[in-house]
Amino acid sequence: QRISEAELQALRAQMNPHFLFNCLNSINSFIIKNQQELATEYLAKFSKLIRLVLNNSKSSKVTLANELEALELYIQLEAVRFSDKFAYKIAIVPELETDYIEIPPLLLQPYVENSIWHGLMHKTDGPGLLEISLTNEGEFLKAVIEDNGIGREAAFKLKSKSAHKHKSYGMNITSERLANLSQGDQKKAEVIVLDLVSPEGEAMGTRVELNVGI
C-alpha cells in the first residue's frame, strides 16, 4: 500500500503541471488580443482553478464536490477559449453525497479534456455537446463522459503529432493511477471507452464510463 501511495504521489506530480499548462494556453490568446474585460474574467476563473487544483493535490483523495468544482471551471475556460463551440451539462443524481464521497484528484479531467480537444474541437456539422453524469451503484461511483464529437477514428486520421502525444500522456497516466488505486485500496477501478455510431455506421462521438470504488 505504501508503494502504491508513493506511485500516486509521483503521478500527481506529473499530472498537475500538465493540467495547469493546458489552462495557461487557454488564456494566452486573450492576453495577446488585449481583450481586457474577457481576460480579467478569464484570469479570475483561472486563479480560482489554480487554488483548487493545488489544494486538492495535497491529498490522495478529495471530496467529489471539490473535484467537480475544479472540473467545471476547467470546462468553462475551455468553452470560452473555443469561442463557445460546445455546450456542456453536468447531471448528478440527488442521492449522491458529493460533500462526503472522496475520489483521487483530477481523475475525470483527462477524459473531459480528451473529449474537448480531440472530439468537439474539430466538429463542423453543428453545435458540440459535452455531457457528464454521475451516479452511485452500490459501493461504486459511476461517471459517464459523453460527447457528440467527430469520434476517435476521425481524430486519429487528423494525424496531429502534438495532439496524439498530448492525448497519450494524459490517458496513460490516468490508466496507471486507476491501476494503482485498485492495488492500493483493493477496490475495483475501471474505465470503458465506447465509440458512438449511428444506425448508418457514422461516428456520433465518444462515451467514457469510469467506475471507482468509494
PDB file of C-alpha atoms in Angstrom:
ATOM      1  CA  GLN A   1       0.000   0.000   0.000  1.00  0.00           C
ATOM      2  CA  ARG A   2       2.911   2.357   0.770  1.00  0.00           C
ATOM      3  CA  ILE A   3       4.365   1.629  -2.676  1.00  0.00           C
ATOM      4  CA  SER A   4       1.041   2.379  -4.341  1.00  0.00           C
ATOM      5  CA  GLU A   5       0.723   5.653  -2.428  1.00  0.00           C
ATOM      6  CA  ALA A   6       4.247   6.659  -3.451  1.00  0.00           C
ATOM      7  CA  GLU A   7       3.405   5.941  -7.066  1.00  0.00           C
ATOM      8  CA  LEU A   8       0.241   8.003  -6.797  1.00  0.00           C
ATOM      9  CA  GLN A   9       2.229  10.932  -5.436  1.00  0.00           C
ATOM     10  CA  ALA A  10       4.655  10.693  -8.349  1.00  0.00           C
ATOM     11  CA  LEU A  11       1.814  10.547 -10.856  1.00  0.00           C
ATOM     12  CA  ARG A  12       0.133  13.588  -9.299  1.00  0.00           C
ATOM     13  CA  ALA A  13       3.402  15.477  -9.602  1.00  0.00           C
ATOM     14  CA  GLN A  14       3.285  14.779 -13.352  1.00  0.00           C
ATOM     15  CA  MET A  15      -0.411  15.404 -13.793  1.00  0.00           C
ATOM     16  CA  ASN A  16      -0.678  18.802 -12.151  1.00  0.00           C
ATOM     17  CA  PRO A  17       1.856  20.669 -14.351  1.00  0.00           C
ATOM     18  CA  HIS A  18       0.252  19.039 -17.382  1.00  0.00           C
ATOM     19  CA  PHE A  19      -3.187  20.234 -16.309  1.00  0.00           C
ATOM     20  CA  LEU A  20      -2.078  23.764 -15.449  1.00  0.00           C
ATOM     21  CA  PHE A  21      -0.132  24.115 -18.689  1.00  0.00           C
ATOM     22  CA  ASN A  22      -3.315  23.495 -20.688  1.00  0.00           C
ATOM     23  CA  CYS A  23      -5.149  26.171 -18.707  1.00  0.00           C
ATOM     24  CA  LEU A  24      -2.353  28.672 -19.302  1.00  0.00           C
ATOM     25  CA  ASN A  25      -2.648  28.023 -23.015  1.00  0.00           C
ATOM     26  CA  SER A  26      -6.326  28.847 -22.722  1.00  0.00           C
ATOM     27  CA  ILE A  27      -5.748  32.437 -21.600  1.00  0.00           C
ATOM     28  CA  ASN A  28      -2.774  33.189 -23.835  1.00  0.00           C
ATOM     29  CA  SER A  29      -4.758  34.339 -26.860  1.00  0.00           C
ATOM     30  CA  PHE A  30      -6.936  36.717 -24.827  1.00  0.00           C
ATOM     31  CA  ILE A  31      -3.897  38.454 -23.372  1.00  0.00           C
ATOM     32  CA  ILE A  32      -2.308  38.822 -26.800  1.00  0.00           C
ATOM     33  CA  LYS A  33      -5.530  40.275 -28.266  1.00  0.00           C
ATOM     34  CA  ASN A  34      -5.769  42.711 -25.342  1.00  0.00           C
ATOM     35  CA  GLN A  35      -9.405  41.854 -24.680  1.00  0.00           C
ATOM     36  CA  GLN A  36      -9.281  43.362 -21.208  1.00  0.00           C
ATOM     37  CA  GLU A  37     -12.731  42.543 -19.844  1.00  0.00           C
ATOM     38  CA  LEU A  38     -12.689  38.995 -21.125  1.00  0.00           C
ATOM     39  CA  ALA A  39      -9.112  38.469 -19.969  1.00  0.00           C
ATOM     40  CA  THR A  40      -9.960  39.749 -16.466  1.00  0.00           C
ATOM     41  CA  GLU A  41     -12.932  37.420 -16.115  1.00  0.00           C
ATOM     42  CA  TYR A  42     -10.934  34.538 -17.533  1.00  0.00           C
ATOM     43  CA  LEU A  43      -7.987  35.132 -15.212  1.00  0.00           C
ATOM     44  CA  ALA A  44     -10.307  35.287 -12.187  1.00  0.00           C
ATOM     45  CA  LYS A  45     -11.632  31.814 -13.010  1.00  0.00           C
ATOM     46  CA  PHE A  46      -8.150  30.558 -13.754  1.00  0.00           C
ATOM     47  CA  SER A  47      -6.876  31.870 -10.420  1.00  0.00           C
ATOM     48  CA  LYS A  48      -9.676  30.083  -8.585  1.00  0.00           C
ATOM     49  CA  LEU A  49      -8.941  26.920 -10.525  1.00  0.00           C
ATOM     50  CA  ILE A  50      -5.256  27.028  -9.590  1.00  0.00           C
ATOM     51  CA  ARG A  51      -6.117  27.332  -5.910  1.00  0.00           C
ATOM     52  CA  LEU A  52      -8.493  24.374  -6.138  1.00  0.00           C
ATOM     53  CA  VAL A  53      -6.026  22.195  -8.031  1.00  0.00           C
ATOM     54  CA  LEU A  54      -3.137  22.962  -5.694  1.00  0.00           C
ATOM     55  CA  ASN A  55      -5.263  22.385  -2.598  1.00  0.00           C
ATOM     56  CA  ASN A  56      -6.712  19.160  -3.971  1.00  0.00           C
ATOM     57  CA  SER A  57      -3.268  17.901  -4.924  1.00  0.00           C
ATOM     58  CA  LYS A  58      -2.133  17.865  -1.311  1.00  0.00           C
ATOM     59  CA  SER A  59      -4.269  14.817  -0.582  1.00  0.00           C
ATOM     60  CA  SER A  60      -4.605  11.377  -2.104  1.00  0.00           C
ATOM     61  CA  LYS A  61      -8.387  11.847  -2.058  1.00  0.00           C
ATOM     62  CA  VAL A  62     -10.669  14.885  -2.294  1.00  0.00           C
ATOM     63  CA  THR A  63     -14.409  15.305  -1.990  1.00  0.00           C
ATOM     64  CA  LEU A  64     -16.381  14.818  -5.160  1.00  0.00           C
ATOM     65  CA  ALA A  65     -17.781  18.329  -4.678  1.00  0.00           C
ATOM     66  CA  ASN A  66     -14.289  19.840  -4.830  1.00  0.00           C
ATOM     67  CA  GLU A  67     -13.358  17.729  -7.822  1.00  0.00           C
ATOM     68  CA  LEU A  68     -16.482  18.781  -9.711  1.00  0.00           C
ATOM     69  CA  GLU A  69     -15.954  22.455  -8.910  1.00  0.00           C
ATOM     70  CA  ALA A  70     -12.470  22.315 -10.420  1.00  0.00           C
ATOM     71  CA  LEU A  71     -13.715  20.295 -13.381  1.00  0.00           C
ATOM     72  CA  GLU A  72     -16.500  22.761 -14.203  1.00  0.00           C
ATOM     73  CA  LEU A  73     -14.093  25.694 -14.039  1.00  0.00           C
ATOM     74  CA  TYR A  74     -11.814  23.880 -16.459  1.00  0.00           C
ATOM     75  CA  ILE A  75     -14.708  23.227 -18.869  1.00  0.00           C
ATOM     76  CA  GLN A  76     -15.814  26.878 -18.691  1.00  0.00           C
ATOM     77  CA  LEU A  77     -12.310  28.062 -19.520  1.00  0.00           C
ATOM     78  CA  GLU A  78     -12.059  25.723 -22.490  1.00  0.00           C
ATOM     79  CA  ALA A  79     -15.542  26.663 -23.742  1.00  0.00           C
ATOM     80  CA  VAL A  80     -14.545  30.327 -23.871  1.00  0.00           C
ATOM     81  CA  ARG A  81     -11.221  29.505 -25.494  1.00  0.00           C
ATOM     82  CA  PHE A  82     -13.006  27.624 -28.267  1.00  0.00           C
ATOM     83  CA  SER A  83     -15.480  30.514 -28.731  1.00  0.00           C
ATOM     84  CA  ASP A  84     -18.388  28.580 -27.218  1.00  0.00           C
ATOM     85  CA  LYS A  85     -18.041  25.882 -29.868  1.00  0.00           C
ATOM     86  CA  PHE A  86     -19.673  23.458 -27.461  1.00  0.00           C
ATOM     87  CA  ALA A  87     -22.156  23.430 -24.585  1.00  0.00           C
ATOM     88  CA  TYR A  88     -21.943  21.215 -21.528  1.00  0.00           C
ATOM     89  CA  LYS A  89     -24.230  19.560 -18.999  1.00  0.00           C
ATOM     90  CA  ILE A  90     -23.361  18.001 -15.645  1.00  0.00           C
ATOM     91  CA  ALA A  91     -26.045  15.754 -14.149  1.00  0.00           C
ATOM     92  CA  ILE A  92     -25.755  14.388 -10.600  1.00  0.00           C
ATOM     93  CA  VAL A  93     -28.343  12.086  -9.037  1.00  0.00           C
ATOM     94  CA  PRO A  94     -29.844  13.685  -5.886  1.00  0.00           C
ATOM     95  CA  GLU A  95     -28.803  10.839  -3.576  1.00  0.00           C
ATOM     96  CA  LEU A  96     -25.123  11.245  -4.427  1.00  0.00           C
ATOM     97  CA  GLU A  97     -23.490  12.899  -1.390  1.00  0.00           C
ATOM     98  CA  THR A  98     -20.799  14.887  -3.157  1.00  0.00           C
ATOM     99  CA  ASP A  99     -19.593  16.538   0.067  1.00  0.00           C
ATOM    100  CA  TYR A 100     -18.733  13.175   1.621  1.00  0.00           C
ATOM    101  CA  ILE A 101     -17.712  10.901  -1.255  1.00  0.00           C
ATOM    102  CA  GLU A 102     -13.973  11.036  -1.871  1.00  0.00           C
ATOM    103  CA  ILE A 103     -12.044  10.203  -5.039  1.00  0.00           C
ATOM    104  CA  PRO A 104      -8.463  10.784  -6.251  1.00  0.00           C
ATOM    105  CA  PRO A 105      -7.983  14.359  -7.525  1.00  0.00           C
ATOM    106  CA  LEU A 106      -8.007  15.145 -11.258  1.00  0.00           C
ATOM    107  CA  LEU A 107      -9.355  11.720 -12.120  1.00  0.00           C
ATOM    108  CA  LEU A 108     -12.088  12.846 -14.524  1.00  0.00           C
ATOM    109  CA  GLN A 109     -10.304  15.802 -16.131  1.00  0.00           C
ATOM    110  CA  PRO A 110      -8.145  13.904 -18.681  1.00  0.00           C
ATOM    111  CA  TYR A 111     -11.226  12.253 -20.196  1.00  0.00           C
ATOM    112  CA  VAL A 112     -13.089  15.562 -20.366  1.00  0.00           C
ATOM    113  CA  GLU A 113     -10.050  17.188 -21.921  1.00  0.00           C
ATOM    114  CA  ASN A 114      -9.827  14.411 -24.479  1.00  0.00           C
ATOM    115  CA  SER A 115     -13.474  14.903 -25.461  1.00  0.00           C
ATOM    116  CA  ILE A 116     -12.916  18.622 -25.978  1.00  0.00           C
ATOM    117  CA  TRP A 117      -9.555  18.543 -27.719  1.00  0.00           C
ATOM    118  CA  HIS A 118      -9.997  15.519 -29.956  1.00  0.00           C
ATOM    119  CA  GLY A 119     -13.754  15.292 -30.440  1.00  0.00           C
ATOM    120  CA  LEU A 120     -15.550  18.605 -30.065  1.00  0.00           C
ATOM    121  CA  MET A 121     -12.805  20.979 -31.221  1.00  0.00           C
ATOM    122  CA  HIS A 122     -12.870  19.512 -34.751  1.00  0.00           C
ATOM    123  CA  LYS A 123     -16.658  19.201 -35.058  1.00  0.00           C
ATOM    124  CA  THR A 124     -18.079  21.143 -38.015  1.00  0.00           C
ATOM    125  CA  ASP A 125     -21.580  19.683 -38.510  1.00  0.00           C
ATOM    126  CA  GLY A 126     -23.471  21.551 -35.824  1.00  0.00           C
ATOM    127  CA  PRO A 127     -23.058  22.515 -32.160  1.00  0.00           C
ATOM    128  CA  GLY A 128     -20.983  20.346 -29.862  1.00  0.00           C
ATOM    129  CA  LEU A 129     -22.259  18.914 -26.605  1.00  0.00           C
ATOM    130  CA  LEU A 130     -20.350  17.507 -23.647  1.00  0.00           C
ATOM    131  CA  GLU A 131     -22.434  15.589 -21.115  1.00  0.00           C
ATOM    132  CA  ILE A 132     -21.206  14.336 -17.742  1.00  0.00           C
ATOM    133  CA  SER A 133     -23.391  12.208 -15.495  1.00  0.00           C
ATOM    134  CA  LEU A 134     -22.604  10.901 -12.027  1.00  0.00           C
ATOM    135  CA  THR A 135     -24.448   8.126 -10.249  1.00  0.00           C
ATOM    136  CA  ASN A 136     -23.678   5.672  -7.471  1.00  0.00           C
ATOM    137  CA  GLU A 137     -24.117   1.959  -7.990  1.00  0.00           C
ATOM    138  CA  GLY A 138     -23.627   0.172  -4.682  1.00  0.00           C
ATOM    139  CA  GLU A 139     -20.084   0.869  -3.485  1.00  0.00           C
ATOM    140  CA  PHE A 140     -19.064   2.401  -6.799  1.00  0.00           C
ATOM    141  CA  LEU A 141     -19.173   5.860  -8.305  1.00  0.00           C
ATOM    142  CA  LYS A 142     -20.069   5.733 -11.992  1.00  0.00           C
ATOM    143  CA  ALA A 143     -19.045   8.716 -14.083  1.00  0.00           C
ATOM    144  CA  VAL A 144     -20.079   8.875 -17.733  1.00  0.00           C
ATOM    145  CA  ILE A 145     -18.440  11.416 -20.043  1.00  0.00           C
ATOM    146  CA  GLU A 146     -20.058  11.615 -23.457  1.00  0.00           C
ATOM    147  CA  ASP A 147     -19.514  13.915 -26.418  1.00  0.00           C
ATOM    148  CA  ASN A 148     -21.044  14.249 -29.885  1.00  0.00           C
ATOM    149  CA  GLY A 149     -17.696  14.993 -31.494  1.00  0.00           C
ATOM    150  CA  ILE A 150     -16.018  13.522 -34.550  1.00  0.00           C
ATOM    151  CA  GLY A 151     -15.100  10.212 -32.877  1.00  0.00           C
ATOM    152  CA  ARG A 152     -11.782   8.521 -32.205  1.00  0.00           C
ATOM    153  CA  GLU A 153     -11.167   7.235 -35.741  1.00  0.00           C
ATOM    154  CA  ALA A 154     -11.585  10.651 -37.373  1.00  0.00           C
ATOM    155  CA  ALA A 155      -9.465  12.289 -34.667  1.00  0.00           C
ATOM    156  CA  PHE A 156      -6.696   9.770 -35.291  1.00  0.00           C
ATOM    157  CA  LYS A 157      -6.838  10.402 -39.046  1.00  0.00           C
ATOM    158  CA  LEU A 158      -6.081  14.074 -38.476  1.00  0.00           C
ATOM    159  CA  LYS A 159      -2.569  12.857 -37.685  1.00  0.00           C
ATOM    160  CA  SER A 160      -1.756  15.707 -35.353  1.00  0.00           C
ATOM    161  CA  LYS A 161       1.540  14.707 -33.820  1.00  0.00           C
ATOM    162  CA  SER A 162       1.254  17.073 -30.879  1.00  0.00           C
ATOM    163  CA  ALA A 163      -2.363  16.143 -30.233  1.00  0.00           C
ATOM    164  CA  HIS A 164      -1.568  12.422 -30.310  1.00  0.00           C
ATOM    165  CA  LYS A 165       1.317  12.852 -27.885  1.00  0.00           C
ATOM    166  CA  HIS A 166      -0.806  15.055 -25.641  1.00  0.00           C
ATOM    167  CA  LYS A 167      -3.601  12.505 -25.610  1.00  0.00           C
ATOM    168  CA  SER A 168      -1.333   9.570 -24.857  1.00  0.00           C
ATOM    169  CA  TYR A 169       0.355  11.349 -21.969  1.00  0.00           C
ATOM    170  CA  GLY A 170      -2.803  12.215 -20.053  1.00  0.00           C
ATOM    171  CA  MET A 171      -4.646   8.985 -20.746  1.00  0.00           C
ATOM    172  CA  ASN A 172      -1.669   6.749 -19.933  1.00  0.00           C
ATOM    173  CA  ILE A 173      -1.071   8.471 -16.608  1.00  0.00           C
ATOM    174  CA  THR A 174      -4.719   8.114 -15.656  1.00  0.00           C
ATOM    175  CA  SER A 175      -4.651   4.419 -16.572  1.00  0.00           C
ATOM    176  CA  GLU A 176      -1.690   3.978 -14.238  1.00  0.00           C
ATOM    177  CA  ARG A 177      -3.490   5.831 -11.480  1.00  0.00           C
ATOM    178  CA  LEU A 178      -6.542   3.608 -11.825  1.00  0.00           C
ATOM    179  CA  ALA A 179      -4.338   0.516 -11.672  1.00  0.00           C
ATOM    180  CA  ASN A 180      -2.593   1.825  -8.555  1.00  0.00           C
ATOM    181  CA  LEU A 181      -5.924   2.722  -6.997  1.00  0.00           C
ATOM    182  CA  SER A 182      -7.158  -0.840  -7.418  1.00  0.00           C
ATOM    183  CA  GLN A 183      -3.991  -2.283  -5.886  1.00  0.00           C
ATOM    184  CA  GLY A 184      -3.810   0.188  -3.030  1.00  0.00           C
ATOM    185  CA  ASP A 185      -7.442   0.234  -1.910  1.00  0.00           C
ATOM    186  CA  GLN A 186      -8.323  -3.242  -3.182  1.00  0.00           C
ATOM    187  CA  LYS A 187     -11.369  -1.694  -4.806  1.00  0.00           C
ATOM    188  CA  LYS A 188     -12.142  -2.144  -8.455  1.00  0.00           C
ATOM    189  CA  ALA A 189     -11.424   0.826 -10.686  1.00  0.00           C
ATOM    190  CA  GLU A 190     -12.016   0.557 -14.399  1.00  0.00           C
ATOM    191  CA  VAL A 191     -12.611   2.660 -17.476  1.00  0.00           C
ATOM    192  CA  ILE A 192     -14.512   1.704 -20.636  1.00  0.00           C
ATOM    193  CA  VAL A 193     -14.289   3.760 -23.841  1.00  0.00           C
ATOM    194  CA  LEU A 194     -17.046   3.310 -26.424  1.00  0.00           C
ATOM    195  CA  ASP A 195     -17.368   4.693 -29.952  1.00  0.00           C
ATOM    196  CA  LEU A 196     -20.865   6.031 -30.613  1.00  0.00           C
ATOM    197  CA  VAL A 197     -22.210   5.329 -34.106  1.00  0.00           C
ATOM    198  CA  SER A 198     -25.469   5.973 -35.936  1.00  0.00           C
ATOM    199  CA  PRO A 199     -27.569   3.156 -37.427  1.00  0.00           C
ATOM    200  CA  GLU A 200     -25.848   4.008 -40.729  1.00  0.00           C
ATOM    201  CA  GLY A 201     -22.452   3.438 -39.141  1.00  0.00           C
ATOM    202  CA  GLU A 202     -21.414   7.097 -38.956  1.00  0.00           C
ATOM    203  CA  ALA A 203     -19.409   8.354 -35.961  1.00  0.00           C
ATOM    204  CA  MET A 204     -21.514  10.230 -33.418  1.00  0.00           C
ATOM    205  CA  GLY A 205     -18.977  10.810 -30.669  1.00  0.00           C
ATOM    206  CA  THR A 206     -17.370   9.002 -27.781  1.00  0.00           C
ATOM    207  CA  ARG A 207     -18.582   7.708 -24.426  1.00  0.00           C
ATOM    208  CA  VAL A 208     -16.301   7.046 -21.456  1.00  0.00           C
ATOM    209  CA  GLU A 209     -17.565   5.092 -18.462  1.00  0.00           C
ATOM    210  CA  LEU A 210     -15.465   5.346 -15.319  1.00  0.00           C
ATOM    211  CA  ASN A 211     -16.223   3.189 -12.269  1.00  0.00           C
ATOM    212  CA  VAL A 212     -14.391   3.847  -9.000  1.00  0.00           C
ATOM    213  CA  GLY A 213     -14.894   2.215  -5.641  1.00  0.00           C
ATOM    214  CA  ILE A 214     -15.986   4.679  -2.936  1.00  0.00           C
TER     215      ILE A 214
END
